[in-house]
Amino acid sequence: MQREQLETAPDGAADWPDQIFDLLKEHGIRQVALVPDAGHSRLINRCLADNGIRVVTLTTEEEGIAQLFGAWLGGEKGVLLMQSSGVGNCINMLSVAIAHRTPLPMIVTMRGDYGEFNPFQVPMGNATQTVLEAMGTLVKRADAPEDIAPTVDATLRMAFNTYRPTATLIGQRVIGAKTFGK
Amino acid sequence: MADTIETGETGKLRRRSVVRTLLRDRGGMLVIGGLGAPAWDITAAGDCPENLPLWGGMGGAAMMGLGLALAQPERRVLVITGDGEMLMGVGSLASIAVQRPKNLSIVVLDNEHYGETGMQETHTKHGVDLAGMAKAAGIPDTRLIRAAAEVQALREAIHAGNGPPLRPDQGG
């Protein structure tokens, strides 16, 4: 069985990943930094196929905070895609975005959330929103497919209009709980 | 014009002198100074709006350079940082190597110590080779600079722009 089939990924009929991609283009996003997550796989492929977007794969998510700060200094807008576990890797680097009033939108797919089976995912998944808010990030959740695009749109607008880190958390209830194919 | 590169009593390069040489006649080069002494080094060479001296975000200087270099492909971007700062973000050498930005250079002023916190030894004091790690990551031009005579060639390479990360040893 393909690894991709073992991972949690949005239903093939779900169109919210395409709606997020359209929003990235609408907002003029030029740099997409990411550590892959199965929940973002369709969106990642759309970004890779677009000549106007530079996709930068990171070794750890905090690299993305630093990169997007540099991008903003250079006049380009970016977004960070990651799984909730990656939020924990970003904590101190978020101080850069706070100190420099940097627009820094993050789109986070949740693990350790609704129906999680993996005990290692639960602590960070349970703490994701609290930790981001403790570091000055405006956080909004989307727990239904129809809420995702409006929430991501709000996250992008709040970042670029108010100059700060913002995040949309896409609930595991939307993405589906990982099952390892069982 | 040839610069005089100062060295200490042991013959090691003086960091301020190296940085002053690298930034001389820099044109519109954008420079990020990593947390710690490099922030002061780039400022001592001449404070200007094209400088970003960092007081935080340890481990992030090189990736800030990448984001800036991708956003400003027509301009030279130089990250000058320390060995402790680079080691904390060492994975970024891999992320940067994959992107291959021709307008980005990284210079690590490697004094083998954490200078801000009491001169504790870093891993480079014990044989860890940052230039080797950068080369292994796939960065095409990597150099280990120990002699004053090599600094001028380093300056020319950075200003010409083939994106070398470097490791000038110096005596602080």
XYZ file of C-alpha atoms in Angstrom:
354
model
C 0.000 0.000 0.000
C 1.265 3.484 -0.839
C 2.439 5.550 2.112
C 0.072 8.308 1.056
C -2.875 5.989 1.478
C -1.747 5.196 4.980
C -1.630 8.846 5.959
C -4.565 11.011 6.769
C -5.499 13.122 3.778
C -8.592 15.050 2.760
C -11.222 13.192 0.798
C -10.560 13.433 -2.941
C -13.877 15.177 -3.380
C -13.094 17.818 -0.753
C -12.316 21.097 -2.409
C -11.080 23.122 0.556
C -7.399 22.600 -0.353
C -8.149 24.179 -3.744
C -10.012 27.010 -2.025
C -6.950 27.676 0.160
C -4.734 27.701 -2.944
C -7.028 30.255 -4.600
C -6.790 32.419 -1.479
C -2.976 32.251 -1.520
C -3.008 33.533 -5.099
C -5.626 36.161 -4.333
C -3.505 37.512 -1.478
C -0.329 37.568 -3.584
C 1.538 34.889 -1.620
C 4.954 34.277 -3.231
C 6.778 32.067 -0.725
C 5.255 28.930 0.793
C 7.382 27.411 3.567
C 6.457 23.987 4.831
C 7.204 20.774 6.581
C 4.877 18.353 4.810
C 1.689 17.085 6.377
C -0.644 14.610 4.718
C -3.549 16.965 5.386
C -1.809 19.597 3.264
C -0.635 17.255 0.474
C -3.090 18.466 -2.159
C -2.415 22.122 -1.379
C 1.348 21.473 -1.493
C 1.018 19.922 -4.945
C -0.972 22.912 -6.182
C 1.746 25.265 -4.893
C 4.539 23.189 -6.458
C 2.770 23.374 -9.820
C 2.499 27.180 -9.722
C 5.353 29.184 -11.255
C 4.491 32.247 -9.200
C 5.005 30.492 -5.865
C 8.343 29.357 -4.444
C 7.923 26.300 -2.229
C 10.622 25.908 0.406
C 10.702 22.595 2.239
C 12.167 23.012 5.725
C 14.052 20.673 8.027
C 12.181 22.157 10.995
C 9.254 24.552 11.129
C 11.084 27.384 12.904
C 13.156 27.835 9.746
C 9.925 28.963 8.113
C 9.339 31.726 10.660
C 12.828 33.070 9.932
C 12.439 32.673 6.161
C 9.112 34.482 5.991
C 10.519 37.329 8.080
C 13.310 37.656 5.494
C 10.753 37.481 2.693
C 8.754 40.304 4.264
C 11.897 42.423 4.602
C 12.342 41.868 0.883
C 8.758 42.817 0.067
C 7.261 39.368 -0.509
C 4.325 37.752 1.245
C 4.577 34.190 2.513
C 2.661 31.548 4.404
C 3.800 28.652 6.606
C 2.100 25.258 6.247
C 2.624 22.676 8.963
C 1.153 20.066 11.251
C 0.293 20.956 14.855
C 3.392 19.173 16.171
C 5.483 21.664 14.197
C 4.005 24.578 16.103
C 6.050 23.458 19.088
C 9.218 23.892 17.036
C 8.371 27.535 16.258
C 7.912 28.996 19.719
C 11.083 31.039 20.286
C 11.458 32.052 16.641
C 8.014 33.693 16.816
C 9.705 36.383 18.928
C 11.289 37.655 15.698
C 7.898 38.192 14.101
C 6.649 39.947 17.236
C 9.715 42.188 17.601
C 9.581 43.221 13.936
C 5.773 43.347 13.536
C 5.936 40.808 10.719
C 2.800 39.469 9.000
C 3.167 35.721 9.441
C 0.147 33.608 8.504
C 0.265 29.919 9.410
C -2.092 27.192 8.239
C -1.942 24.286 10.661
C -3.463 20.848 10.190
C -4.292 19.340 13.559
C -3.088 16.052 14.994
C -3.575 14.988 18.578
C -7.019 16.433 18.259
C -10.357 14.760 17.496
C -10.080 10.959 17.630
C -6.285 10.755 17.660
C -4.821 7.287 18.162
C -1.155 8.238 18.568
C -0.268 9.171 22.161
C 2.815 11.125 21.018
C 0.619 13.546 19.060
C -1.761 14.357 21.907
C 0.361 16.655 24.138
C 1.294 19.111 21.374
C -2.073 18.837 19.652
C -3.797 19.672 22.907
C -1.465 22.640 23.505
C -1.244 24.062 19.975
C -3.713 26.933 20.325
C -2.589 27.841 23.864
C 1.066 27.924 22.868
C 0.480 30.051 19.768
C -1.668 32.522 21.696
C 0.946 32.710 24.447
C 3.363 33.888 21.751
C 1.091 36.647 20.488
C -0.507 34.803 17.579
C -4.142 35.377 16.600
C -5.651 31.896 16.294
C -8.904 30.824 14.632
C -10.166 27.247 14.275
C -12.062 25.606 11.459
C -13.821 22.368 12.365
C -16.145 22.065 9.360
C -15.110 21.965 5.681
C -17.203 25.002 4.781
C -15.479 27.060 7.490
C -11.938 26.492 6.246
C -11.718 28.973 3.362
C -13.338 31.883 5.263
C -11.092 31.194 8.261
C -7.920 31.072 6.149
C -9.017 34.274 4.409
C -9.437 35.939 7.812
C -6.042 34.627 8.927
C -4.344 36.113 5.854
C -6.157 39.431 6.218
C -5.373 39.762 9.920
C -1.696 38.996 9.302
C -1.188 41.487 6.478
C -3.472 44.196 7.849
C -2.308 44.106 11.467
C 1.336 42.949 11.096
C 1.564 39.950 13.388
C 1.577 36.151 13.408
C -1.831 34.600 12.758
C -2.955 30.999 12.418
C -5.807 28.873 11.163
C -6.071 25.489 12.862
C -7.834 22.926 10.670
C -9.427 20.422 13.025
C -8.802 16.709 12.818
C -12.553 16.271 12.600
C -12.334 17.730 9.078
C -9.156 15.990 8.009
C -10.035 12.641 9.515
C -8.247 10.687 12.219
C -5.177 8.781 11.060
C -5.710 5.051 11.179
C -2.541 3.525 9.667
C -4.870 1.860 7.195
C -6.575 -0.359 9.748
C 42.235 48.117 -3.697
C 43.836 45.652 -1.338
C 42.805 45.722 2.305
C 45.044 45.139 5.283
C 43.574 42.258 7.243
C 44.473 42.417 10.897
C 45.490 39.344 12.823
C 45.921 38.692 16.532
C 49.068 37.596 18.373
C 48.443 33.976 17.436
C 48.009 34.859 13.783
C 44.260 34.332 13.789
C 42.066 36.724 11.837
C 40.480 39.666 13.623
C 36.722 39.474 13.070
C 36.116 43.225 12.806
C 38.837 43.533 10.199
C 37.456 40.615 8.158
C 33.924 42.009 8.213
C 35.100 45.518 7.338
C 36.881 44.096 4.294
C 33.912 41.986 3.196
C 31.552 44.974 3.393
C 33.814 47.597 1.809
C 32.212 49.158 -1.294
C 29.251 46.829 -0.820
C 26.926 48.607 -3.231
C 23.354 47.683 -2.390
C 24.302 44.455 -0.642
C 21.787 43.468 2.058
C 23.459 42.157 5.218
C 22.054 40.208 8.155
C 24.204 40.022 11.297
C 23.429 37.010 13.493
C 22.686 37.202 17.203
C 25.834 37.958 19.183
C 29.074 39.588 18.110
C 28.287 39.522 14.347
C 25.468 42.027 14.957
C 28.078 44.418 16.316
C 30.638 43.482 13.668
C 28.408 44.544 10.772
C 27.387 47.715 12.606
C 31.014 48.648 13.325
C 31.747 48.311 9.607
C 29.213 51.065 8.937
C 25.625 51.304 10.126
C 23.141 51.683 7.263
C 19.554 50.790 6.295
C 20.793 47.724 4.382
C 21.992 46.146 7.657
C 19.865 43.958 9.922
C 21.696 43.257 13.189
C 19.812 40.617 15.204
C 19.299 40.481 18.943
C 17.325 37.267 18.910
C 15.938 34.458 16.798
C 18.998 32.301 17.417
C 19.401 29.764 14.628
C 17.375 31.810 12.160
C 19.882 34.146 10.499
C 20.635 31.950 7.467
C 16.944 31.305 6.748
C 16.180 35.013 7.043
C 18.843 35.444 4.374
C 17.135 32.841 2.199
C 13.728 34.501 2.407
C 15.283 37.866 1.635
C 17.392 36.503 -1.237
C 14.370 34.836 -2.849
C 12.362 38.058 -2.515
C 15.174 40.237 -3.920
C 16.864 38.107 -6.605
C 18.592 41.098 -8.188
C 20.427 42.039 -4.996
C 23.280 40.428 -3.118
C 22.380 39.098 0.331
C 25.060 38.270 2.893
C 24.473 36.573 6.232
C 27.312 37.015 8.716
C 26.839 34.932 11.818
C 28.671 32.949 14.483
C 29.375 29.251 14.899
C 26.952 28.832 17.810
C 24.146 30.549 15.920
C 24.824 28.513 12.770
C 24.973 25.233 14.690
C 21.537 25.896 16.213
C 20.073 26.241 12.714
C 22.394 23.842 10.932
C 19.534 22.076 9.155
C 18.920 25.311 7.284
C 22.113 24.628 5.308
C 20.203 21.730 3.736
C 17.068 23.794 3.115
C 19.164 26.553 1.515
C 21.271 24.156 -0.562
C 18.129 22.704 -2.133
C 16.921 26.204 -3.109
C 20.316 27.178 -4.641
C 19.953 30.961 -4.360
C 22.835 32.453 -6.368
C 22.568 35.811 -4.607
C 22.981 34.487 -1.053
C 26.242 34.022 0.843
C 26.731 32.853 4.417
C 29.864 33.713 6.372
C 30.369 32.034 9.730
C 32.857 33.788 11.995
C 33.947 30.664 13.821
C 35.706 31.421 17.086
C 34.723 28.004 18.471
C 32.955 29.591 21.452
C 29.611 30.970 22.627
C 30.871 34.524 23.063
C 27.790 36.145 24.604
C 27.349 33.694 27.452
C 30.842 33.351 28.887
C 32.964 31.872 26.112
C 31.827 28.271 26.542
C 33.183 25.985 23.824
C 31.010 25.106 20.817
C 31.168 21.839 18.903
C 33.507 23.368 16.327
C 36.140 23.530 19.089
C 35.901 19.743 19.137
C 36.240 19.039 15.458
C 32.788 19.679 14.010
C 33.407 21.145 10.554
C 30.721 23.629 9.486
C 32.214 24.151 6.032
C 32.216 20.382 5.580
C 28.581 20.177 6.674
C 27.658 22.914 4.191
C 29.520 21.101 1.422
C 27.860 17.812 2.290
C 24.482 19.581 2.162
C 25.245 20.430 -1.460
C 26.221 24.085 -1.299
C 28.498 24.423 -4.342
C 31.182 26.820 -3.087
C 32.394 26.269 0.453
C 35.657 27.521 1.897
C 37.539 27.390 5.157
C 39.456 30.638 5.528
C 42.323 30.876 8.004
C 44.814 33.275 6.395
C 44.573 37.011 5.830
C 45.622 36.503 2.225
C 42.451 34.474 1.554
C 40.028 37.123 2.749
C 40.338 39.342 -0.321
C 39.417 36.441 -2.632
C 36.519 35.681 -0.332
C 35.308 39.255 -0.675
C 35.467 39.075 -4.460
C 33.546 35.772 -4.501
C 30.803 37.154 -2.268
C 30.452 40.316 -4.338
C 30.426 38.271 -7.575
C 27.801 35.990 -6.101
C 28.071 32.242 -6.222
C 26.644 31.747 -2.793
C 29.486 30.337 -0.703
C 29.085 29.666 2.996
C 32.422 30.162 4.641
C 34.234 29.620 7.856
C 36.939 32.184 8.526
C 38.759 31.182 11.674
C 39.610 34.196 13.689
C 40.829 35.171 17.106
C 37.878 37.280 18.182
